[in-house]
Coordinates of C-alpha atoms in Angstrom, one line a residue:
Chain U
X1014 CA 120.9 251.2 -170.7
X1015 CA 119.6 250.3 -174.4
X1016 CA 115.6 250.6 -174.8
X1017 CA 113.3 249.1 -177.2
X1018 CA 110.8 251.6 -178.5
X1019 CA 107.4 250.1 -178.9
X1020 CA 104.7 252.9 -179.9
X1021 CA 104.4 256.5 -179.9
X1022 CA 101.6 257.8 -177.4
X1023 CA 100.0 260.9 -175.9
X1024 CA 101.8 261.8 -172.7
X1025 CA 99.8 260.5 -169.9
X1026 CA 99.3 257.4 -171.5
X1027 CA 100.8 255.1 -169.3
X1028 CA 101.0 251.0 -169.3
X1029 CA 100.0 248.6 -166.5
X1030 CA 102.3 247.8 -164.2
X1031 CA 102.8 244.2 -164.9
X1032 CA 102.9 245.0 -168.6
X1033 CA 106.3 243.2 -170.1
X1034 CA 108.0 243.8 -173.3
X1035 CA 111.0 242.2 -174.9
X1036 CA 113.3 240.0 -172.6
X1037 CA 110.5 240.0 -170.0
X1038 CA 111.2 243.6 -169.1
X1039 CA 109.0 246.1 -167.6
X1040 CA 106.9 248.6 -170.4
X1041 CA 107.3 251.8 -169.0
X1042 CA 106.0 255.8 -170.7
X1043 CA 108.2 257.7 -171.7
X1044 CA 107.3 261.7 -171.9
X1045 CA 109.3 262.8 -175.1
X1046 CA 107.2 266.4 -175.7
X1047 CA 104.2 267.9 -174.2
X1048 CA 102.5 266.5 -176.5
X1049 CA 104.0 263.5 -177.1
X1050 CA 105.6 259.5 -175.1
X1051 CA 106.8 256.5 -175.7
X1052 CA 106.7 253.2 -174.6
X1053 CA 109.7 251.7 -174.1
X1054 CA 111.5 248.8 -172.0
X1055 CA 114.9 248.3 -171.0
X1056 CA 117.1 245.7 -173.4
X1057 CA 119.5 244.9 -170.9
X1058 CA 121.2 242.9 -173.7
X1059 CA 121.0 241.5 -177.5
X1060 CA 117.3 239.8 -177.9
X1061 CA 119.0 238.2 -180.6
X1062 CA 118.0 237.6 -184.3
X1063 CA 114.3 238.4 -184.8
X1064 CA 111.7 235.2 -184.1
X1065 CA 108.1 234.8 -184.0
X1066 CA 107.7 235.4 -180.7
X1067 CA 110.0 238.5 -180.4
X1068 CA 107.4 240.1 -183.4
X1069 CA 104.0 238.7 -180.4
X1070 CA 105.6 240.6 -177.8
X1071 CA 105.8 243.7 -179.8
X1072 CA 102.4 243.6 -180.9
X1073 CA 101.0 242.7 -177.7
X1074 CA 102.6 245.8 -175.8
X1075 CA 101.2 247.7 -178.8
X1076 CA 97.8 246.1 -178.3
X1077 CA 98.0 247.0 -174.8
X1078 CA 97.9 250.8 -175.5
X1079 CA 95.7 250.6 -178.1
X1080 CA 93.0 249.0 -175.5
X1081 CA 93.8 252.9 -174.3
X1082 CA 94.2 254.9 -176.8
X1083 CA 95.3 255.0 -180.0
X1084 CA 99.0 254.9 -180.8
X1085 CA 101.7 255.4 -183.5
X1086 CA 103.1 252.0 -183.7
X1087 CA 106.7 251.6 -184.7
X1088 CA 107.8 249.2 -186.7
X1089 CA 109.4 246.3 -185.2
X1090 CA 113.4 246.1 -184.2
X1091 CA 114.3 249.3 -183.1
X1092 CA 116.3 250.3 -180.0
X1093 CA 118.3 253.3 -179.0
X1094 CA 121.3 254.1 -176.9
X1095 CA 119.1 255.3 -174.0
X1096 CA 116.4 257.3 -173.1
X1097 CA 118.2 260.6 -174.1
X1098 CA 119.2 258.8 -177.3
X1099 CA 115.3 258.3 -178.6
X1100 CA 114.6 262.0 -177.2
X1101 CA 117.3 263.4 -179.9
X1102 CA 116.0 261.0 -182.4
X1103 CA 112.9 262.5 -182.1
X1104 CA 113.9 265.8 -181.7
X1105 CA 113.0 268.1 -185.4
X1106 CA 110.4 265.4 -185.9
X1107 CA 107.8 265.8 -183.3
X1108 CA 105.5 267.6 -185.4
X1109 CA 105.1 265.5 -187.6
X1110 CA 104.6 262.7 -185.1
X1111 CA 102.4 264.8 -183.4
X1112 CA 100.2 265.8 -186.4
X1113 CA 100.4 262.1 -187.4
X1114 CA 98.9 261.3 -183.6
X1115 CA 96.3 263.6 -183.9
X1116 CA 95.0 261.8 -187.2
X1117 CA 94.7 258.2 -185.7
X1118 CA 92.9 259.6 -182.9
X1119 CA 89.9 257.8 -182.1
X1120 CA 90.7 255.3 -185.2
X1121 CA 91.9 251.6 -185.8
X1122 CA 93.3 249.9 -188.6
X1123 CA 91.5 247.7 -190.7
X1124 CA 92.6 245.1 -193.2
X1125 CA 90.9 243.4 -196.6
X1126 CA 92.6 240.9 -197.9
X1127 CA 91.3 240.3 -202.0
X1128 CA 92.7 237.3 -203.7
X1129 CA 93.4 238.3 -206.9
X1130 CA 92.3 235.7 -209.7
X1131 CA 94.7 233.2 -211.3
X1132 CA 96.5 235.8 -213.7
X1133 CA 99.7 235.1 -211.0
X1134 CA 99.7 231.5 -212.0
X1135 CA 100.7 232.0 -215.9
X1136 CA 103.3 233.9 -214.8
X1137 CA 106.6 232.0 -216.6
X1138 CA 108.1 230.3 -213.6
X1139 CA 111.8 230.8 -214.2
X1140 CA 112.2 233.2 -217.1
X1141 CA 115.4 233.8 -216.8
X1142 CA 116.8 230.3 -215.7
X1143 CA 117.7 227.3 -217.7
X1144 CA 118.3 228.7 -220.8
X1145 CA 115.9 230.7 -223.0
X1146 CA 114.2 227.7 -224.6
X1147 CA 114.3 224.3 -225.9
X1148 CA 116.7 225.0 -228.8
X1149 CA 119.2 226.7 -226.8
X1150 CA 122.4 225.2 -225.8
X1151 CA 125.9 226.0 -225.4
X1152 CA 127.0 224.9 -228.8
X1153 CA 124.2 226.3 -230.8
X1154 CA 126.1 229.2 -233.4
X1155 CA 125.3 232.6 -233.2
X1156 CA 122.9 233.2 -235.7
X1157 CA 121.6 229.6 -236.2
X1158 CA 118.3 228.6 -236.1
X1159 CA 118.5 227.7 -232.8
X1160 CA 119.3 230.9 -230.9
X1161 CA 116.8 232.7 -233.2
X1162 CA 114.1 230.3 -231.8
X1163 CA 115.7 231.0 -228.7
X1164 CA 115.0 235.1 -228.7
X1165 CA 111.8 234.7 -229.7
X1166 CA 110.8 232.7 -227.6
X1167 CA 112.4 234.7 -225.2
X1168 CA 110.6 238.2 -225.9
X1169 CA 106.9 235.6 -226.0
X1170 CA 108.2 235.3 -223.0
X1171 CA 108.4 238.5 -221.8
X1172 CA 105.7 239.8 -223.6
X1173 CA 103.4 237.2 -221.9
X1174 CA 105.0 238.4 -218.0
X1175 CA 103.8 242.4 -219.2
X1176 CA 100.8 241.4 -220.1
X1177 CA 100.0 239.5 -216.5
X1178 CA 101.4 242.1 -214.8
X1179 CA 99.2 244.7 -216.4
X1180 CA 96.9 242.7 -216.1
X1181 CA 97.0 242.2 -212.4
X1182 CA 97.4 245.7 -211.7
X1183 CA 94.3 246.4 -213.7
X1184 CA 92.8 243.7 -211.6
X1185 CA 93.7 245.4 -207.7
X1186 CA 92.7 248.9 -209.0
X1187 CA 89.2 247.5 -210.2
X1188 CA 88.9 245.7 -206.7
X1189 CA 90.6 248.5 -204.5
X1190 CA 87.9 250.6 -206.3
X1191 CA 85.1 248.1 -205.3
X1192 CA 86.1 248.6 -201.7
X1193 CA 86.4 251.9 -201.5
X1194 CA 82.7 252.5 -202.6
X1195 CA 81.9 249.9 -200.0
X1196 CA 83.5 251.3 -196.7
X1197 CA 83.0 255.3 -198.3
X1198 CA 81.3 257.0 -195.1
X1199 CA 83.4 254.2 -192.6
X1200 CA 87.5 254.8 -194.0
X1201 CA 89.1 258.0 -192.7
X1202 CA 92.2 256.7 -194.7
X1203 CA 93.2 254.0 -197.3
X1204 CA 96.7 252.8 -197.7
X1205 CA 96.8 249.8 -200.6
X1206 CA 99.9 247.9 -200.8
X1207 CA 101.9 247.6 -204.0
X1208 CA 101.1 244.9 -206.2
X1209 CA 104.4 242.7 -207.1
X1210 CA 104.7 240.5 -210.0
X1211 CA 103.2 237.2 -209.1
X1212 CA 100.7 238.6 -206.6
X1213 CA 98.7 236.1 -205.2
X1214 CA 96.6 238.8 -203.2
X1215 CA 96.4 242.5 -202.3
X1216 CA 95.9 244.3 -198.9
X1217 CA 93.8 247.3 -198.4
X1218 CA 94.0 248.9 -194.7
X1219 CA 91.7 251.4 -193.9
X1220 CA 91.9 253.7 -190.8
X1221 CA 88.3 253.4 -189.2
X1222 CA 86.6 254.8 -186.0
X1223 CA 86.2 252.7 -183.5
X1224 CA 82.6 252.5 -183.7
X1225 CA 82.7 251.8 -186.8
X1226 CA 83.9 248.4 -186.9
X1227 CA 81.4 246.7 -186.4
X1228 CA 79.7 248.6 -189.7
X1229 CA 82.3 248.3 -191.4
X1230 CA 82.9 244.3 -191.5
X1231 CA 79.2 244.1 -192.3
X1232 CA 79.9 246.5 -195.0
X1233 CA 83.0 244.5 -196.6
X1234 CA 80.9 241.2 -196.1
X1235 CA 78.3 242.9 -198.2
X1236 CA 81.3 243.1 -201.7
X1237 CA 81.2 239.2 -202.0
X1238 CA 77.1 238.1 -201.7
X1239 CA 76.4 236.7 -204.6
X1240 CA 79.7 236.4 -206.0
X1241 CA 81.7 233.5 -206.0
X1242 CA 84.4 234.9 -207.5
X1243 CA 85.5 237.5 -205.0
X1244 CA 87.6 235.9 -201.9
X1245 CA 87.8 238.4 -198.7
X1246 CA 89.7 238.1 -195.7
X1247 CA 89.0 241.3 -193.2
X1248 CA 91.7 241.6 -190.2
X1249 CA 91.7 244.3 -187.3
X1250 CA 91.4 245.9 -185.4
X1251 CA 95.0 246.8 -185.8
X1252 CA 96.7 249.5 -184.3
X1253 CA 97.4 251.4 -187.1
X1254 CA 100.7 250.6 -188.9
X1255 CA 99.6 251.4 -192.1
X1256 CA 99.3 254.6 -191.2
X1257 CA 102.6 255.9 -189.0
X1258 CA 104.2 256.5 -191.8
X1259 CA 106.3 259.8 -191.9
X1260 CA 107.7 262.1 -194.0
X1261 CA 111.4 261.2 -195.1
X1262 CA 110.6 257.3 -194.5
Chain J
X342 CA 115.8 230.3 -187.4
X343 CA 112.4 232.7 -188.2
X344 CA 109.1 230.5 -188.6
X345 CA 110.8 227.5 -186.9
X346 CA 107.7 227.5 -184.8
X347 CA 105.0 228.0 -187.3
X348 CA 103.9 224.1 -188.2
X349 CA 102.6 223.9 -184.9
X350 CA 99.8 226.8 -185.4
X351 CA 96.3 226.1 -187.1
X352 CA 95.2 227.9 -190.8
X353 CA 93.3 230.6 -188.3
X354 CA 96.4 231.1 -186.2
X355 CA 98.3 231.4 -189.2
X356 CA 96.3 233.4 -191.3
X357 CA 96.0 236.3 -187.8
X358 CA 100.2 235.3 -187.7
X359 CA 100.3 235.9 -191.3
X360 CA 98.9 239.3 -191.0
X361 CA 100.4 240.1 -188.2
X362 CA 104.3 239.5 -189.4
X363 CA 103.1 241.9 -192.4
X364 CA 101.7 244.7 -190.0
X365 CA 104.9 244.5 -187.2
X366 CA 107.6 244.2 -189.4
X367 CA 106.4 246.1 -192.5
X368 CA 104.7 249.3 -191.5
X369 CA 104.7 251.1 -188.5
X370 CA 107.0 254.4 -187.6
X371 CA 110.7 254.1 -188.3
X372 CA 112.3 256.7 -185.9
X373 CA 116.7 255.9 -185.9
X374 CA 116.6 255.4 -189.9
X375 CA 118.6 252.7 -188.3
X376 CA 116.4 249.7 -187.9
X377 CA 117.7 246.7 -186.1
X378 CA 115.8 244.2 -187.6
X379 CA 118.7 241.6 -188.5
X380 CA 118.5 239.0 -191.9
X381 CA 116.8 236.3 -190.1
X382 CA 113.7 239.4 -189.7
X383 CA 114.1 239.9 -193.1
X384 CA 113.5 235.8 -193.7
X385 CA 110.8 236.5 -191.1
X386 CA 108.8 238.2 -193.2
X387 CA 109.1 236.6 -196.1
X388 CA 108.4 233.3 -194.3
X389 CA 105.0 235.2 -193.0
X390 CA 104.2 236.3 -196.5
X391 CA 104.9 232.6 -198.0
X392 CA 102.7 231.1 -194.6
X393 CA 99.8 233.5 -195.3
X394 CA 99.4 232.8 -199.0
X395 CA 99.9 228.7 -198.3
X396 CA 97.3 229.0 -195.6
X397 CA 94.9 231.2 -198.1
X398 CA 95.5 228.2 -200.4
X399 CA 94.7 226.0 -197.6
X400 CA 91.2 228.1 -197.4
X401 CA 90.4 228.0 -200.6
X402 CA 90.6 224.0 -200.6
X403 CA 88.9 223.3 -197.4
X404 CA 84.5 223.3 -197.2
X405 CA 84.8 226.8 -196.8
X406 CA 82.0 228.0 -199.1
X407 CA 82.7 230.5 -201.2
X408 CA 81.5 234.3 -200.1
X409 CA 82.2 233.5 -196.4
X410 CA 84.3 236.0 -195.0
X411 CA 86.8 234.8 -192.1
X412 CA 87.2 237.4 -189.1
X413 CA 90.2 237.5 -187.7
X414 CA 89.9 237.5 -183.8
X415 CA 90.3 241.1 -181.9

């Protein structure tokens, strides 16, 4: 029988009874190591292409143990042969998971969410589409005025795209920086996501102790009094996705 | 298909949905290096990304005054 793997836990952590997973089935612990389970349920057969709801029901078995304890969440969509199958998956990498356990102990994820200002918006829309400017066409010459007007318009173009997205990297840094100094004393980890060209927004997680929390919302509330400028969003507590990472992902 | 179901949700359910989509099916452990998350997850999460920034948008134009700070719900 195929099983969905939920979270990684330490043994003994067990779900409630009536917990259910994917397909309505029953969560049930898994004892991989000593040191180390799994919740799991049974996928009697294809759940089908992924959906909103699929992506609730993992997160609220993976809520569920983190009301326990603290898990290593896994990321959503992945199933295994059988029991024995995620055993051998895991086998050569249980200390790392274990290690990785032992760090989230005790801890949550937290979430900002910074709106970055409007240097997204003059991004060139379609760079690359429709031409390269209003002289080009099809029967322009090589070498006419046209298709010089063309290239240089075409490296402004480019030129201006660099520039933004320098600029909106300079932009997270200065803010992920901000943050930091905010929650220094609260964050046991900081994970910032990548900023893409375009970005309307960056996300800084931070793994924080549980009775932190509260302390730590009042301390990100305390970045934007006074200024207008800076739009925060704070999220959690999460189990902490951000950081289950492993070596070799 | 993913985010069928998402016009029916308010700009706090979709902002926790929003963040939710990029925690679940972003991050978290990868143990079989043989995820099987299919296309439509892969729409999924770009559909959460594109939901969360429309409902920022929607924030930004609603009588939220600036400097407030919306909690998501535990």
């Amino acid at each position: 029988m195929a099983i969905y793997l939920y979270c990684l836990t330490e043994p003994g952590c067990e779900p409630l009874a009536e917990l259910r997973g994917i397909a309505g089935e029953r969560v049930r612990a898994l004892g991989v190591t000593g040191r180390l389970g799994a919740w799991v349920s049974d996928l009697p057969e294809d759940p089908g292409p992924a959906s909103t709801e699929l992506v609730r029901v993992h997160d609220r078995v993976v809520r569920a143990a983190l009301a326990l304890e603290t898990p290593l969440p896994a990321r959503f969509g992945q199933s295994f042969e059988s029991d024995a199958a995620l055993e051998r998956a895991l086998q050569g990498r249980t200390d790392l998971l274990e290690r990785s356990l032992d760090r989230v102990r005790g801890s949550v994820e937290m979430t900002v969410r910074i709106l970055l200002a409007e240097a997204g918006d003059a991004l060139p829309g379609r760079p690359f589409e429709g031409g390269v400017g209003m002289g080009a066409s099809v029967e322009s010459r090589a070498g006419s005025p046209a298709i010089e007007g063309a290239g240089r318009a075409y490296m402004a173009r480019l030129r201006e795209r660099q520039r933004v997205s320098a600029e909106l990297q300079r932009q997270a840094e200065f803010l992920q920086a901000r943050v930091a100094r905010a929650v220094d004393g609260f964050a046991r980890g900081e994970v910032c996501s990548p900023v893409m060209p375009g970005a309307q927004s960056i996300a800084i997680s931070h793994l924080v102790a549980r009775e932190a929390v509260r302390e730590y919302r009042l301390a990100v509330a305390s970045l934007s009094k006074g200024e207008a400028a800076l739009r925060l969003m704070v999220s959690g507590p999460w189990a902490p996705y951000s950081f289950a990472q492993i070596a070799g992902e | 298909m993913a985010g069928d179901d998402l016009d029916l949700v308010s700009d706090d359910e979709r902002l926790v949905l929003g963040e939710m989509l990029n925690h679940v099916l972003d991050k978290g452990v990868v143990i079989s290096g043989d995820v099987t998350i299919s296309v439509a997850g892969i729409d999924l999460v770009r559909a959460g990304l594109t939901l969360y920034l429309t409902s920022v948008e929607t924030l930004e134009r609603s009588s939220s005054p600036r400097g407030d700070i919306p909690v998501l719900p535990d």
